[in-house]
Amino acid sequence: MERERFLARVAAGLGRERRREAERPDWRGQPHQRLYADESAEALGDLFEEQCRFMKTEVKRTSRAELAEVLESTAAEYGGGPVVVSDDERYEAYGLGGFLQREGVSVWDDAKGRGMIELAERAKVGVSFADLALAESGTVVVFSRPGNGRTLHMLPENYIAIIPKGRLVPRFSQASRYIQENFIRKNGVPSCVKFISGPSNSADIELKSVVGVHGPVRAAFLLVEDA
């Protein structure tokens, strides 16, 4: 109701009837859709890795067969544990079932409520699968859903994202189209869409770069080449 009153007041202020539909412009040129669109998967992977270097994020390329070993060694570099991981069936599909069973690893459980947030606060490492990754900016995209709490990606001291290479897209244009086609048109928009470009960085105070102010101090993206 508040929304309706607000929009009615805007229309009245503009001296016209309230408009309830809009015609999408037919843009003649759409460079944002074409940029990098014809690049090969290998070229996108190279671009992604290059951009991550600027964002102080380590990219480790691996295969499905070696993913468990790479994840284990990366978690060890970040202190080993405690580790909090998203509740995602892809761990089993990617041969990571053993990692979930090891001591110090907790799978996100929505039923534990505040307890999971406190666990994430104490965790050395947070791990999740990326739903998409943007080559142009070295960004992973994660959609909130049950078993994939928002704080899992923000509170642990370090963050690891697993990226199936097939989820790598050129840039934000393709990600926004994916969201439009898979969520907005189906009336199922996630409550939060996270765009994560490396560890937390801020230079708000005297232009001095500080890492870890609002989130993890280190981040690694594991790019699974044959997935």
Tab-separated table of C-alpha atoms in Angstrom:
chain	number	residue	atom	x	y	z
A	1	MET	CA	0.000	0.000	0.000
A	2	GLU	CA	2.813	2.409	0.860
A	3	ARG	CA	4.416	1.615	-2.474
A	4	GLU	CA	1.181	2.354	-4.338
A	5	ARG	CA	0.682	5.668	-2.553
A	6	PHE	CA	4.294	6.652	-3.166
A	7	LEU	CA	4.159	5.896	-6.892
A	8	ALA	CA	0.789	7.626	-7.218
A	9	ARG	CA	2.265	10.776	-5.658
A	10	VAL	CA	5.202	10.624	-8.094
A	11	ALA	CA	2.823	10.315	-11.063
A	12	ALA	CA	0.722	13.195	-9.741
A	13	GLY	CA	3.834	15.304	-9.318
A	14	LEU	CA	4.724	14.624	-12.946
A	15	GLY	CA	1.214	15.594	-13.998
A	16	ARG	CA	0.239	12.274	-15.578
A	17	GLU	CA	-1.588	9.012	-14.901
A	18	ARG	CA	0.212	6.242	-13.064
A	19	ARG	CA	1.984	3.997	-15.552
A	20	ARG	CA	1.919	0.289	-14.770
A	21	GLU	CA	3.786	-1.085	-17.777
A	22	ALA	CA	6.883	-0.018	-19.619
A	23	GLU	CA	8.053	-0.864	-23.104
A	24	ARG	CA	11.591	-2.161	-23.191
A	25	PRO	CA	13.791	-0.042	-25.483
A	26	ASP	CA	15.106	-1.778	-28.602
A	27	TRP	CA	18.725	-0.715	-28.352
A	28	ARG	CA	20.515	-0.789	-31.703
A	29	GLY	CA	23.914	-1.476	-30.207
A	30	GLN	CA	24.512	-3.642	-27.162
A	31	PRO	CA	28.276	-3.697	-26.611
A	32	HIS	CA	27.810	-4.859	-23.028
A	33	GLN	CA	26.407	-8.132	-24.374
A	34	ARG	CA	29.178	-8.665	-26.933
A	35	LEU	CA	32.292	-7.851	-24.922
A	36	TYR	CA	34.251	-11.105	-24.403
A	37	ALA	CA	31.180	-13.076	-25.552
A	38	ASP	CA	33.139	-14.884	-28.297
A	39	GLU	CA	36.122	-15.746	-26.133
A	40	SER	CA	36.920	-19.415	-25.568
A	41	ALA	CA	36.563	-21.025	-22.153
A	42	GLU	CA	40.348	-21.117	-21.892
A	43	ALA	CA	40.653	-17.395	-22.672
A	44	LEU	CA	37.968	-16.582	-20.102
A	45	GLY	CA	39.860	-18.635	-17.546
A	46	ASP	CA	43.042	-16.680	-18.282
A	47	LEU	CA	41.192	-13.369	-17.993
A	48	PHE	CA	39.592	-14.475	-14.719
A	49	GLU	CA	42.952	-15.444	-13.277
A	50	GLU	CA	44.548	-12.163	-14.356
A	51	GLN	CA	41.821	-10.085	-12.723
A	52	CYS	CA	42.007	-12.126	-9.519
A	53	ARG	CA	45.707	-11.323	-9.318
A	54	PHE	CA	44.817	-7.628	-9.145
A	55	MET	CA	42.310	-8.400	-6.383
A	56	LYS	CA	44.888	-10.274	-4.286
A	57	THR	CA	43.067	-13.551	-4.813
A	58	GLU	CA	44.847	-16.789	-5.558
A	59	VAL	CA	43.424	-18.913	-8.375
A	60	LYS	CA	44.256	-22.595	-8.378
A	61	ARG	CA	43.370	-24.534	-11.497
A	62	THR	CA	42.611	-28.150	-10.890
A	63	SER	CA	40.696	-31.140	-12.176
A	64	ARG	CA	37.826	-33.024	-10.560
A	65	ALA	CA	40.212	-35.849	-9.730
A	66	GLU	CA	42.636	-33.544	-7.903
A	67	LEU	CA	40.096	-31.155	-6.378
A	68	ALA	CA	39.935	-32.888	-2.982
A	69	GLU	CA	43.713	-32.692	-2.594
A	70	VAL	CA	43.821	-29.040	-3.663
A	71	LEU	CA	40.975	-28.117	-1.312
A	72	GLU	CA	42.647	-29.922	1.573
A	73	SER	CA	46.011	-28.236	0.992
A	74	THR	CA	44.439	-24.792	0.567
A	75	ALA	CA	42.468	-25.166	3.799
A	76	ALA	CA	45.700	-26.237	5.525
A	77	GLU	CA	47.437	-23.073	4.261
A	78	TYR	CA	44.627	-21.082	5.855
A	79	GLY	CA	45.023	-22.695	9.262
A	80	GLY	CA	43.266	-26.015	8.739
A	81	GLY	CA	40.166	-25.448	10.835
A	82	PRO	CA	37.567	-24.965	12.059
A	83	VAL	CA	36.014	-25.046	8.579
A	84	VAL	CA	32.415	-24.215	7.687
A	85	VAL	CA	31.055	-25.394	4.327
A	86	SER	CA	27.766	-24.854	2.576
A	87	ASP	CA	25.226	-27.675	2.495
A	88	ASP	CA	25.500	-28.534	-1.183
A	89	GLU	CA	25.033	-31.852	-2.992
A	90	ARG	CA	27.866	-30.921	-5.342
A	91	TYR	CA	30.476	-31.840	-2.713
A	92	GLU	CA	29.620	-35.504	-3.180
A	93	ALA	CA	29.425	-35.141	-6.950
A	94	TYR	CA	32.904	-33.619	-7.015
A	95	GLY	CA	34.463	-36.273	-4.792
A	96	LEU	CA	34.634	-34.107	-1.673
A	97	GLY	CA	32.593	-36.337	0.625
A	98	GLY	CA	35.725	-37.271	2.578
A	99	PHE	CA	36.545	-33.617	3.218
A	100	LEU	CA	33.118	-33.086	4.784
A	101	GLN	CA	33.749	-35.992	7.161
A	102	ARG	CA	37.091	-34.823	8.468
A	103	GLU	CA	37.476	-33.426	11.971
A	104	GLY	CA	36.857	-29.714	12.312
A	105	VAL	CA	34.560	-29.417	9.280
A	106	SER	CA	30.950	-28.311	9.859
A	107	VAL	CA	28.253	-28.335	7.207
A	108	TRP	CA	25.907	-25.361	7.334
A	109	ASP	CA	22.674	-26.259	9.112
A	110	ASP	CA	19.910	-23.651	9.000
A	111	ALA	CA	18.133	-25.335	11.915
A	112	LYS	CA	20.958	-24.252	14.249
A	113	GLY	CA	20.170	-20.588	13.619
A	114	ARG	CA	22.396	-18.252	15.592
A	115	GLY	CA	24.664	-21.164	16.451
A	116	MET	CA	25.837	-21.415	12.829
A	117	ILE	CA	26.617	-17.693	12.712
A	118	GLU	CA	28.725	-18.025	15.856
A	119	LEU	CA	30.461	-21.036	14.324
A	120	ALA	CA	31.235	-19.005	11.193
A	121	GLU	CA	32.654	-16.243	13.392
A	122	ARG	CA	35.158	-18.691	14.891
A	123	ALA	CA	35.966	-20.499	11.634
A	124	LYS	CA	39.360	-20.224	10.009
A	125	VAL	CA	37.915	-21.148	6.615
A	126	GLY	CA	34.578	-20.861	4.840
A	127	VAL	CA	34.003	-22.970	1.714
A	128	SER	CA	31.257	-22.837	-0.881
A	129	PHE	CA	30.589	-23.543	-4.538
A	130	ALA	CA	30.225	-20.556	-6.844
A	131	ASP	CA	26.998	-20.399	-8.811
A	132	LEU	CA	28.626	-18.202	-11.453
A	133	ALA	CA	31.986	-16.504	-11.966
A	134	LEU	CA	32.686	-13.324	-13.943
A	135	ALA	CA	35.869	-13.403	-16.006
A	136	GLU	CA	36.047	-9.658	-16.602
A	137	SER	CA	36.241	-8.751	-12.908
A	138	GLY	CA	37.495	-11.935	-11.229
A	139	THR	CA	34.266	-12.220	-9.257
A	140	VAL	CA	32.345	-15.216	-7.968
A	141	VAL	CA	28.567	-15.057	-7.655
A	142	VAL	CA	26.705	-16.944	-4.929
A	143	PHE	CA	22.929	-17.118	-4.532
A	144	SER	CA	21.500	-17.340	-1.030
A	145	ARG	CA	19.392	-20.419	-0.397
A	146	PRO	CA	18.802	-22.904	2.391
A	147	GLY	CA	22.084	-24.443	3.499
A	148	ASN	CA	24.131	-21.560	2.128
A	149	GLY	CA	23.945	-18.908	4.844
A	150	ARG	CA	24.978	-15.373	4.044
A	151	THR	CA	27.514	-15.139	6.840
A	152	LEU	CA	29.326	-18.253	5.623
A	153	HIS	CA	30.998	-16.056	2.993
A	154	MET	CA	31.722	-13.085	5.260
A	155	LEU	CA	32.657	-14.145	8.772
A	156	PRO	CA	35.349	-16.833	8.464
A	157	GLU	CA	38.910	-15.543	8.444
A	158	ASN	CA	39.566	-17.054	5.006
A	159	TYR	CA	37.318	-17.944	2.100
A	160	ILE	CA	37.552	-20.642	-0.575
A	161	ALA	CA	35.207	-20.786	-3.563
A	162	ILE	CA	34.988	-23.832	-5.841
A	163	ILE	CA	34.203	-22.827	-9.414
A	164	PRO	CA	33.153	-25.399	-12.016
A	165	LYS	CA	34.613	-23.981	-15.226
A	166	GLY	CA	31.262	-24.304	-16.966
A	167	ARG	CA	29.930	-21.628	-14.596
A	168	LEU	CA	32.455	-19.057	-15.844
A	169	VAL	CA	30.780	-16.319	-17.920
A	170	PRO	CA	32.334	-13.273	-19.600
A	171	ARG	CA	30.938	-10.506	-17.427
A	172	PHE	CA	28.048	-9.091	-15.405
A	173	SER	CA	25.818	-8.865	-18.496
A	174	GLN	CA	25.600	-12.655	-18.725
A	175	ALA	CA	25.104	-12.997	-14.967
A	176	SER	CA	22.207	-10.540	-14.969
A	177	ARG	CA	20.619	-12.418	-17.876
A	178	TYR	CA	20.980	-15.686	-15.937
A	179	ILE	CA	19.291	-14.136	-12.913
A	180	GLN	CA	16.529	-12.746	-15.117
A	181	GLU	CA	15.841	-16.077	-16.826
A	182	ASN	CA	16.232	-18.388	-13.839
A	183	PHE	CA	14.836	-16.343	-10.969
A	184	ILE	CA	12.984	-13.140	-11.828
A	185	ARG	CA	10.794	-14.704	-14.534
A	186	LYS	CA	10.055	-17.581	-12.185
A	187	ASN	CA	9.254	-15.342	-9.210
A	188	GLY	CA	11.987	-16.942	-7.171
A	189	VAL	CA	14.566	-14.223	-6.671
A	190	PRO	CA	17.142	-15.169	-3.993
A	191	SER	CA	17.018	-13.043	-0.870
A	192	CYS	CA	20.662	-12.150	-1.442
A	193	VAL	CA	23.022	-12.394	-4.420
A	194	LYS	CA	26.653	-12.072	-3.391
A	195	PHE	CA	29.359	-10.824	-5.749
A	196	ILE	CA	32.709	-11.692	-4.182
A	197	SER	CA	35.875	-10.244	-5.675
A	198	GLY	CA	38.615	-11.477	-3.412
A	199	PRO	CA	39.268	-10.699	0.237
A	200	SER	CA	37.694	-7.725	1.964
A	201	ASN	CA	39.447	-4.515	0.916
A	202	SER	CA	38.903	-0.922	1.931
A	203	ALA	CA	40.761	2.329	1.361
A	204	ASP	CA	38.056	4.615	2.730
A	205	ILE	CA	40.338	6.130	5.381
A	206	GLU	CA	43.158	8.282	3.968
A	207	LEU	CA	43.263	6.048	0.869
A	208	LYS	CA	45.254	3.467	2.783
A	209	SER	CA	44.420	-0.050	1.645
A	210	VAL	CA	43.374	-2.311	4.510
A	211	VAL	CA	42.492	-5.976	4.017
A	212	GLY	CA	39.946	-7.819	6.117
A	213	VAL	CA	37.921	-4.909	7.467
A	214	HIS	CA	34.522	-6.264	6.439
A	215	GLY	CA	35.259	-9.922	5.696
A	216	PRO	CA	37.893	-12.586	5.022
A	217	VAL	CA	41.540	-11.523	4.906
A	218	ARG	CA	42.484	-14.117	2.288
A	219	ALA	CA	40.573	-15.771	-0.536
A	220	ALA	CA	41.300	-18.568	-2.980
A	221	PHE	CA	39.241	-19.583	-5.987
A	222	LEU	CA	39.580	-23.205	-7.124
A	223	LEU	CA	38.787	-23.361	-10.834
A	224	VAL	CA	37.795	-26.905	-11.804
A	225	GLU	CA	38.889	-27.186	-15.425
A	226	ASP	CA	36.877	-30.251	-16.468
A	227	ALA	CA	33.555	-29.320	-14.877
